PDB file of N, CA and C in Angstrom:
ATOM      1  N   THR N  87     -57.035 -92.874  50.267  1.00  0.00           N
ATOM      2  CA  THR N  87     -56.216 -92.296  51.305  1.00  0.00           C
ATOM      3  C   THR N  87     -56.747 -92.678  52.676  1.00  0.00           C
ATOM      4  N   LEU N  88     -55.954 -92.429  53.677  1.00  0.00           N
ATOM      5  CA  LEU N  88     -56.367 -92.759  55.035  1.00  0.00           C
ATOM      6  C   LEU N  88     -57.575 -91.930  55.462  1.00  0.00           C
ATOM      7  N   GLY N  89     -57.576 -90.656  55.114  1.00  0.00           N
ATOM      8  CA  GLY N  89     -58.699 -89.797  55.482  1.00  0.00           C
ATOM      9  C   GLY N  89     -59.998 -90.259  54.852  1.00  0.00           C
ATOM     10  N   GLY N  90     -59.941 -90.670  53.594  1.00  0.00           N
ATOM     11  CA  GLY N  90     -61.132 -91.180  52.923  1.00  0.00           C
ATOM     12  C   GLY N  90     -61.631 -92.469  53.543  1.00  0.00           C
ATOM     13  N   SER N  91     -60.715 -93.336  53.956  1.00  0.00           N
ATOM     14  CA  SER N  91     -61.111 -94.589  54.607  1.00  0.00           C
ATOM     15  C   SER N  91     -61.783 -94.323  55.947  1.00  0.00           C
ATOM     16  N   LEU N  92     -61.236 -93.401  56.723  1.00  0.00           N
ATOM     17  CA  LEU N  92     -61.839 -93.068  58.007  1.00  0.00           C
ATOM     18  C   LEU N  92     -63.212 -92.433  57.823  1.00  0.00           C
ATOM     19  N   GLN N  93     -63.335 -91.589  56.818  1.00  0.00           N
ATOM     20  CA  GLN N  93     -64.625 -90.973  56.548  1.00  0.00           C
ATOM     21  C   GLN N  93     -65.632 -92.031  56.097  1.00  0.00           C
ATOM     22  N   GLY N  94     -65.197 -92.993  55.305  1.00  0.00           N
ATOM     23  CA  GLY N  94     -66.073 -94.072  54.866  1.00  0.00           C
ATOM     24  C   GLY N  94     -66.567 -94.914  56.022  1.00  0.00           C
ATOM     25  N   MET N  95     -65.706 -95.153  57.013  1.00  0.00           N
ATOM     26  CA  MET N  95     -66.146 -95.912  58.185  1.00  0.00           C
ATOM     27  C   MET N  95     -67.126 -95.104  59.027  1.00  0.00           C
ATOM     28  N   ALA N  96     -66.993 -93.780  59.017  1.00  0.00           N
ATOM     29  CA  ALA N  96     -67.873 -92.944  59.832  1.00  0.00           C
ATOM     30  C   ALA N  96     -69.282 -92.865  59.243  1.00  0.00           C
ATOM     31  N   ILE N  97     -69.400 -92.854  57.924  1.00  0.00           N
ATOM     32  CA  ILE N  97     -70.719 -92.707  57.312  1.00  0.00           C
ATOM     33  C   ILE N  97     -71.214 -93.993  56.653  1.00  0.00           C
ATOM     34  N   ASN N  98     -70.479 -95.079  56.814  1.00  0.00           N
ATOM     35  CA  ASN N  98     -70.852 -96.396  56.268  1.00  0.00           C
ATOM     36  C   ASN N  98     -71.095 -96.360  54.767  1.00  0.00           C
ATOM     37  N   GLN N  99     -70.261 -95.641  54.066  1.00  0.00           N
ATOM     38  CA  GLN N  99     -70.373 -95.548  52.617  1.00  0.00           C
ATOM     39  C   GLN N  99     -68.991 -95.250  52.060  1.00  0.00           C
ATOM     40  N   ILE N 100     -68.647 -95.898  50.958  1.00  0.00           N
ATOM     41  CA  ILE N 100     -67.335 -95.670  50.347  1.00  0.00           C
ATOM     42  C   ILE N 100     -67.546 -95.229  48.905  1.00  0.00           C
ATOM     43  N   MET N 101     -66.882 -94.130  48.531  1.00  0.00           N
ATOM     44  CA  MET N 101     -66.937 -93.609  47.171  1.00  0.00           C
ATOM     45  C   MET N 101     -65.507 -93.407  46.679  1.00  0.00           C
ATOM     46  N   PRO N 102     -65.287 -93.422  45.364  1.00  0.00           N
ATOM     47  CA  PRO N 102     -63.917 -93.362  44.845  1.00  0.00           C
ATOM     48  C   PRO N 102     -63.151 -92.082  45.176  1.00  0.00           C
ATOM     49  N   LEU N 103     -63.820 -90.967  45.316  1.00  0.00           N
ATOM     50  CA  LEU N 103     -63.116 -89.698  45.512  1.00  0.00           C
ATOM     51  C   LEU N 103     -63.154 -89.198  46.948  1.00  0.00           C
ATOM     52  N   MET N 104     -63.389 -90.090  47.892  1.00  0.00           N
ATOM     53  CA  MET N 104     -63.406 -89.671  49.295  1.00  0.00           C
ATOM     54  C   MET N 104     -61.999 -89.271  49.727  1.00  0.00           C
ATOM     55  N   GLY N 105     -61.885 -88.169  50.393  1.00  0.00           N
ATOM     56  CA  GLY N 105     -60.598 -87.713  50.898  1.00  0.00           C
ATOM     57  C   GLY N 105     -59.818 -86.849  49.930  1.00  0.00           C
ATOM     58  N   VAL N 106     -60.324 -86.659  48.716  1.00  0.00           N
ATOM     59  CA  VAL N 106     -59.596 -85.845  47.745  1.00  0.00           C
ATOM     60  C   VAL N 106     -59.576 -84.386  48.182  1.00  0.00           C
ATOM     61  N   GLY N 107     -60.703 -83.889  48.672  1.00  0.00           N
ATOM     62  CA  GLY N 107     -60.754 -82.501  49.129  1.00  0.00           C
ATOM     63  C   GLY N 107     -59.798 -82.238  50.282  1.00  0.00           C
ATOM     64  N   ALA N 108     -59.770 -83.166  51.231  1.00  0.00           N
ATOM     65  CA  ALA N 108     -58.851 -83.013  52.366  1.00  0.00           C
ATOM     66  C   ALA N 108     -57.398 -83.101  51.905  1.00  0.00           C
ATOM     67  N   GLY N 109     -57.126 -83.975  50.939  1.00  0.00           N
ATOM     68  CA  GLY N 109     -55.763 -84.096  50.415  1.00  0.00           C
ATOM     69  C   GLY N 109     -55.315 -82.846  49.682  1.00  0.00           C
ATOM     70  N   LEU N 110     -56.224 -82.236  48.933  1.00  0.00           N
ATOM     71  CA  LEU N 110     -55.869 -81.000  48.222  1.00  0.00           C
ATOM     72  C   LEU N 110     -55.647 -79.843  49.196  1.00  0.00           C
ATOM     73  N   LYS N 111     -56.452 -79.798  50.257  1.00  0.00           N
ATOM     74  CA  LYS N 111     -56.227 -78.758  51.270  1.00  0.00           C
ATOM     75  C   LYS N 111     -54.905 -78.994  51.993  1.00  0.00           C
ATOM     76  N   ALA N 112     -54.569 -80.246  52.238  1.00  0.00           N
ATOM     77  CA  ALA N 112     -53.292 -80.558  52.879  1.00  0.00           C
ATOM     78  C   ALA N 112     -52.128 -80.156  51.976  1.00  0.00           C
ATOM     79  N   PHE N 113     -52.270 -80.361  50.673  1.00  0.00           N
ATOM     80  CA  PHE N 113     -51.234 -79.924  49.736  1.00  0.00           C
ATOM     81  C   PHE N 113     -51.080 -78.406  49.772  1.00  0.00           C
ATOM     82  N   ALA N 114     -52.209 -77.693  49.777  1.00  0.00           N
ATOM     83  CA  ALA N 114     -52.149 -76.229  49.840  1.00  0.00           C
ATOM     84  C   ALA N 114     -51.484 -75.773  51.131  1.00  0.00           C
ATOM     85  N   ALA N 115     -51.793 -76.446  52.238  1.00  0.00           N
ATOM     86  CA  ALA N 115     -51.173 -76.080  53.527  1.00  0.00           C
ATOM     87  C   ALA N 115     -49.674 -76.350  53.496  1.00  0.00           C
ATOM     88  N   ALA N 116     -49.265 -77.454  52.880  1.00  0.00           N
ATOM     89  CA  ALA N 116     -47.837 -77.771  52.801  1.00  0.00           C
ATOM     90  C   ALA N 116     -47.097 -76.758  51.942  1.00  0.00           C
ATOM     91  N   VAL N 117     -47.720 -76.318  50.858  1.00  0.00           N
ATOM     92  CA  VAL N 117     -47.069 -75.319  50.002  1.00  0.00           C
ATOM     93  C   VAL N 117     -46.982 -73.980  50.726  1.00  0.00           C
ATOM     94  N   LEU N 118     -48.049 -73.599  51.438  1.00  0.00           N
ATOM     95  CA  LEU N 118     -48.022 -72.327  52.169  1.00  0.00           C
ATOM     96  C   LEU N 118     -46.949 -72.327  53.249  1.00  0.00           C
ATOM     97  N   GLY N 119     -46.790 -73.457  53.942  1.00  0.00           N
ATOM     98  CA  GLY N 119     -45.843 -73.508  55.042  1.00  0.00           C
ATOM     99  C   GLY N 119     -44.448 -73.921  54.641  1.00  0.00           C
ATOM    100  N   GLY N 120     -44.318 -74.527  53.495  1.00  0.00           N
ATOM    101  CA  GLY N 120     -43.019 -75.002  53.039  1.00  0.00           C
ATOM    102  C   GLY N 120     -43.024 -76.512  52.926  1.00  0.00           C
ATOM    103  N   ILE N 121     -42.740 -77.025  51.757  1.00  0.00           N
ATOM    104  CA  ILE N 121     -42.817 -78.459  51.497  1.00  0.00           C
ATOM    105  C   ILE N 121     -41.835 -79.231  52.378  1.00  0.00           C
ATOM    106  N   GLY N 122     -40.654 -78.722  52.611  1.00  0.00           N
ATOM    107  CA  GLY N 122     -39.638 -79.454  53.348  1.00  0.00           C
ATOM    108  C   GLY N 122     -39.729 -79.316  54.859  1.00  0.00           C
ATOM    109  N   SER N 123     -40.670 -78.539  55.358  1.00  0.00           N
ATOM    110  CA  SER N 123     -40.744 -78.262  56.789  1.00  0.00           C
ATOM    111  C   SER N 123     -42.061 -78.790  57.356  1.00  0.00           C
ATOM    112  N   ILE N 124     -41.967 -79.716  58.294  1.00  0.00           N
ATOM    113  CA  ILE N 124     -43.181 -80.249  58.915  1.00  0.00           C
ATOM    114  C   ILE N 124     -43.879 -79.165  59.724  1.00  0.00           C
ATOM    115  N   TRP N 125     -43.120 -78.404  60.494  1.00  0.00           N
ATOM    116  CA  TRP N 125     -43.735 -77.335  61.295  1.00  0.00           C
ATOM    117  C   TRP N 125     -44.315 -76.239  60.407  1.00  0.00           C
ATOM    118  N   GLY N 126     -43.701 -76.010  59.259  1.00  0.00           N
ATOM    119  CA  GLY N 126     -44.258 -75.047  58.315  1.00  0.00           C
ATOM    120  C   GLY N 126     -45.587 -75.520  57.759  1.00  0.00           C
ATOM    121  N   ALA N 127     -45.680 -76.817  57.458  1.00  0.00           N
ATOM    122  CA  ALA N 127     -46.941 -77.375  56.967  1.00  0.00           C
ATOM    123  C   ALA N 127     -48.019 -77.302  58.045  1.00  0.00           C
ATOM    124  N   VAL N 128     -47.625 -77.529  59.304  1.00  0.00           N
ATOM    125  CA  VAL N 128     -48.577 -77.407  60.407  1.00  0.00           C
ATOM    126  C   VAL N 128     -49.052 -75.962  60.517  1.00  0.00           C
ATOM    127  N   PHE N 129     -48.121 -75.014  60.396  1.00  0.00           N
ATOM    128  CA  PHE N 129     -48.496 -73.597  60.428  1.00  0.00           C
ATOM    129  C   PHE N 129     -49.430 -73.263  59.266  1.00  0.00           C
ATOM    130  N   GLY N 130     -49.135 -73.786  58.072  1.00  0.00           N
ATOM    131  CA  GLY N 130     -49.995 -73.543  56.916  1.00  0.00           C
ATOM    132  C   GLY N 130     -51.393 -74.096  57.128  1.00  0.00           C
ATOM    133  N   ALA N 131     -51.493 -75.287  57.715  1.00  0.00           N
ATOM    134  CA  ALA N 131     -52.799 -75.884  57.988  1.00  0.00           C
ATOM    135  C   ALA N 131     -53.564 -75.073  59.027  1.00  0.00           C
ATOM    136  N   MET N 132     -52.860 -74.609  60.058  1.00  0.00           N
ATOM    137  CA  MET N 132     -53.512 -73.789  61.076  1.00  0.00           C
ATOM    138  C   MET N 132     -53.988 -72.460  60.483  1.00  0.00           C
ATOM    139  N   PHE N 133     -53.181 -71.886  59.600  1.00  0.00           N
ATOM    140  CA  PHE N 133     -53.556 -70.628  58.954  1.00  0.00           C
ATOM    141  C   PHE N 133     -54.794 -70.812  58.080  1.00  0.00           C
ATOM    142  N   ILE N 134     -54.827 -71.889  57.310  1.00  0.00           N
ATOM    143  CA  ILE N 134     -55.985 -72.148  56.449  1.00  0.00           C
ATOM    144  C   ILE N 134     -57.223 -72.419  57.302  1.00  0.00           C
ATOM    145  N   GLY N 135     -57.074 -73.205  58.364  1.00  0.00           N
ATOM    146  CA  GLY N 135     -58.212 -73.481  59.239  1.00  0.00           C
ATOM    147  C   GLY N 135     -58.754 -72.235  59.910  1.00  0.00           C
ATOM    148  N   LEU N 136     -57.855 -71.378  60.379  1.00  0.00           N
ATOM    149  CA  LEU N 136     -58.285 -70.129  61.003  1.00  0.00           C
ATOM    150  C   LEU N 136     -58.977 -69.221  59.986  1.00  0.00           C
ATOM    151  N   ALA N 137     -58.427 -69.143  58.786  1.00  0.00           N
ATOM    152  CA  ALA N 137     -59.040 -68.313  57.746  1.00  0.00           C
ATOM    153  C   ALA N 137     -60.413 -68.854  57.367  1.00  0.00           C
ATOM    154  N   GLU N 138     -60.566 -70.182  57.306  1.00  0.00           N
ATOM    155  CA  GLU N 138     -61.876 -70.768  57.003  1.00  0.00           C
ATOM    156  C   GLU N 138     -62.873 -70.466  58.111  1.00  0.00           C
ATOM    157  N   SER N 139     -62.427 -70.533  59.363  1.00  0.00           N
ATOM    158  CA  SER N 139     -63.318 -70.237  60.486  1.00  0.00           C
ATOM    159  C   SER N 139     -63.771 -68.782  60.461  1.00  0.00           C
ATOM    160  N   ILE N 140     -62.870 -67.883  60.141  1.00  0.00           N
ATOM    161  CA  ILE N 140     -63.230 -66.469  60.041  1.00  0.00           C
ATOM    162  C   ILE N 140     -64.221 -66.255  58.905  1.00  0.00           C
ATOM    163  N   LEU N 141     -63.988 -66.933  57.786  1.00  0.00           N
ATOM    164  CA  LEU N 141     -64.889 -66.808  56.643  1.00  0.00           C
ATOM    165  C   LEU N 141     -66.287 -67.302  56.986  1.00  0.00           C
ATOM    166  N   ILE N 142     -66.374 -68.409  57.714  1.00  0.00           N
ATOM    167  CA  ILE N 142     -67.679 -68.933  58.136  1.00  0.00           C
ATOM    168  C   ILE N 142     -68.340 -67.956  59.108  1.00  0.00           C
ATOM    169  N   GLY N 143     -67.563 -67.378  59.998  1.00  0.00           N
ATOM    170  CA  GLY N 143     -68.097 -66.398  60.941  1.00  0.00           C
ATOM    171  C   GLY N 143     -68.645 -65.165  60.254  1.00  0.00           C
ATOM    172  N   LEU N 144     -68.083 -64.830  59.112  1.00  0.00           N
ATOM    173  CA  LEU N 144     -68.570 -63.680  58.350  1.00  0.00           C
ATOM    174  C   LEU N 144     -69.786 -64.018  57.500  1.00  0.00           C
ATOM    175  N   GLY N 145     -70.193 -65.290  57.512  1.00  0.00           N
ATOM    176  CA  GLY N 145     -71.372 -65.704  56.760  1.00  0.00           C
ATOM    177  C   GLY N 145     -71.088 -66.088  55.327  1.00  0.00           C
ATOM    178  N   LEU N 146     -69.831 -66.330  54.995  1.00  0.00           N
ATOM    179  CA  LEU N 146     -69.458 -66.685  53.629  1.00  0.00           C
ATOM    180  C   LEU N 146     -69.050 -68.155  53.547  1.00  0.00           C
ATOM    181  N   SER N 147     -69.866 -69.023  54.121  1.00  0.00           N
ATOM    182  CA  SER N 147     -69.498 -70.435  54.209  1.00  0.00           C
ATOM    183  C   SER N 147     -69.473 -71.135  52.850  1.00  0.00           C
ATOM    184  N   LEU N 148     -70.102 -70.577  51.838  1.00  0.00           N
ATOM    185  CA  LEU N 148     -70.052 -71.183  50.509  1.00  0.00           C
ATOM    186  C   LEU N 148     -68.652 -71.119  49.905  1.00  0.00           C
ATOM    187  N   TRP N 149     -67.837 -70.181  50.362  1.00  0.00           N
ATOM    188  CA  TRP N 149     -66.482 -70.008  49.848  1.00  0.00           C
ATOM    189  C   TRP N 149     -65.440 -70.783  50.644  1.00  0.00           C
ATOM    190  N   LYS N 150     -65.888 -71.535  51.657  1.00  0.00           N
ATOM    191  CA  LYS N 150     -64.964 -72.207  52.580  1.00  0.00           C
ATOM    192  C   LYS N 150     -64.017 -73.164  51.865  1.00  0.00           C
ATOM    193  N   ASP N 151     -64.528 -73.971  50.959  1.00  0.00           N
ATOM    194  CA  ASP N 151     -63.688 -74.965  50.300  1.00  0.00           C
ATOM    195  C   ASP N 151     -62.727 -74.353  49.288  1.00  0.00           C
ATOM    196  N   SER N 152     -63.094 -73.239  48.718  1.00  0.00           N
ATOM    197  CA  SER N 152     -62.208 -72.620  47.731  1.00  0.00           C
ATOM    198  C   SER N 152     -61.184 -71.676  48.361  1.00  0.00           C
ATOM    199  N   LEU N 153     -61.335 -71.375  49.642  1.00  0.00           N
ATOM    200  CA  LEU N 153     -60.427 -70.421  50.293  1.00  0.00           C
ATOM    201  C   LEU N 153     -58.982 -70.904  50.285  1.00  0.00           C
ATOM    202  N   ALA N 154     -58.762 -72.190  50.513  1.00  0.00           N
ATOM    203  CA  ALA N 154     -57.391 -72.720  50.543  1.00  0.00           C
ATOM    204  C   ALA N 154     -56.698 -72.485  49.206  1.00  0.00           C
ATOM    205  N   PHE N 155     -57.418 -72.648  48.130  1.00  0.00           N
ATOM    206  CA  PHE N 155     -56.809 -72.482  46.809  1.00  0.00           C
ATOM    207  C   PHE N 155     -56.649 -71.008  46.450  1.00  0.00           C
ATOM    208  N   ILE N 156     -57.565 -70.175  46.925  1.00  0.00           N
ATOM    209  CA  ILE N 156     -57.410 -68.734  46.721  1.00  0.00           C
ATOM    210  C   ILE N 156     -56.167 -68.245  47.458  1.00  0.00           C
ATOM    211  N   LEU N 157     -55.991 -68.705  48.711  1.00  0.00           N
ATOM    212  CA  LEU N 157     -54.793 -68.329  49.464  1.00  0.00           C
ATOM    213  C   LEU N 157     -53.527 -68.860  48.799  1.00  0.00           C
ATOM    214  N   LEU N 158     -53.594 -70.081  48.275  1.00  0.00           N
ATOM    215  CA  LEU N 158     -52.444 -70.666  47.592  1.00  0.00           C
ATOM    216  C   LEU N 158     -52.076 -69.861  46.352  1.00  0.00           C
ATOM    217  N   ILE N 159     -53.067 -69.478  45.565  1.00  0.00           N
ATOM    218  CA  ILE N 159     -52.802 -68.692  44.354  1.00  0.00           C
ATOM    219  C   ILE N 159     -52.215 -67.328  44.724  1.00  0.00           C
ATOM    220  N   LEU N 160     -52.779 -66.675  45.744  1.00  0.00           N
ATOM    221  CA  LEU N 160     -52.251 -65.381  46.174  1.00  0.00           C
ATOM    222  C   LEU N 160     -50.819 -65.516  46.688  1.00  0.00           C
ATOM    223  N   PHE N 161     -50.554 -66.549  47.466  1.00  0.00           N
ATOM    224  CA  PHE N 161     -49.222 -66.780  48.020  1.00  0.00           C
ATOM    225  C   PHE N 161     -48.201 -67.020  46.901  1.00  0.00           C
ATOM    226  N   LEU N 162     -48.560 -67.870  45.945  1.00  0.00           N
ATOM    227  CA  LEU N 162     -47.637 -68.144  44.847  1.00  0.00           C
ATOM    228  C   LEU N 162     -47.444 -66.943  43.951  1.00  0.00           C
ATOM    229  N   ASP N 163     -48.483 -66.124  43.820  1.00  0.00           N
ATOM    230  CA  ASP N 163     -48.367 -64.909  43.013  1.00  0.00           C
ATOM    231  C   ASP N 163     -47.438 -63.900  43.712  1.00  0.00           C
ATOM    232  N   LEU N 164     -47.502 -63.844  45.033  1.00  0.00           N
ATOM    233  CA  LEU N 164     -46.615 -62.926  45.752  1.00  0.00           C
ATOM    234  C   LEU N 164     -45.159 -63.393  45.716  1.00  0.00           C
ATOM    235  N   LEU N 165     -44.951 -64.711  45.596  1.00  0.00           N
ATOM    236  CA  LEU N 165     -43.584 -65.226  45.582  1.00  0.00           C
ATOM    237  C   LEU N 165     -42.853 -64.996  44.276  1.00  0.00           C
ATOM    238  N   LYS N 166     -43.609 -64.869  43.192  1.00  0.00           N
ATOM    239  CA  LYS N 166     -42.901 -64.674  41.923  1.00  0.00           C
ATOM    240  C   LYS N 166     -42.269 -63.286  41.927  1.00  0.00           C
ATOM    241  N   VAL N 167     -41.019 -63.271  41.622  1.00  0.00           N
ATOM    242  CA  VAL N 167     -40.275 -62.011  41.701  1.00  0.00           C
ATOM    243  C   VAL N 167     -39.801 -61.627  40.317  1.00  0.00           C
TER     244      VAL N 167
END
């Protein structure tokens, strides 16, 4: 992916799974905001970023990477009617 390539140029190292984490977070943000809406995906990304920042501020930085998926699971669970 483009993100993995940019990261590889920044650290002078290329690995096969670079950018996968960022891509999965982007998918979670798109689902939270709405797949068909660009502004919704932007809102979802901003929401996930803000939630991660709050989590780090609370001293729970080990949970930062899993927060996007926890929010995604909670969101999808609330949508099932």
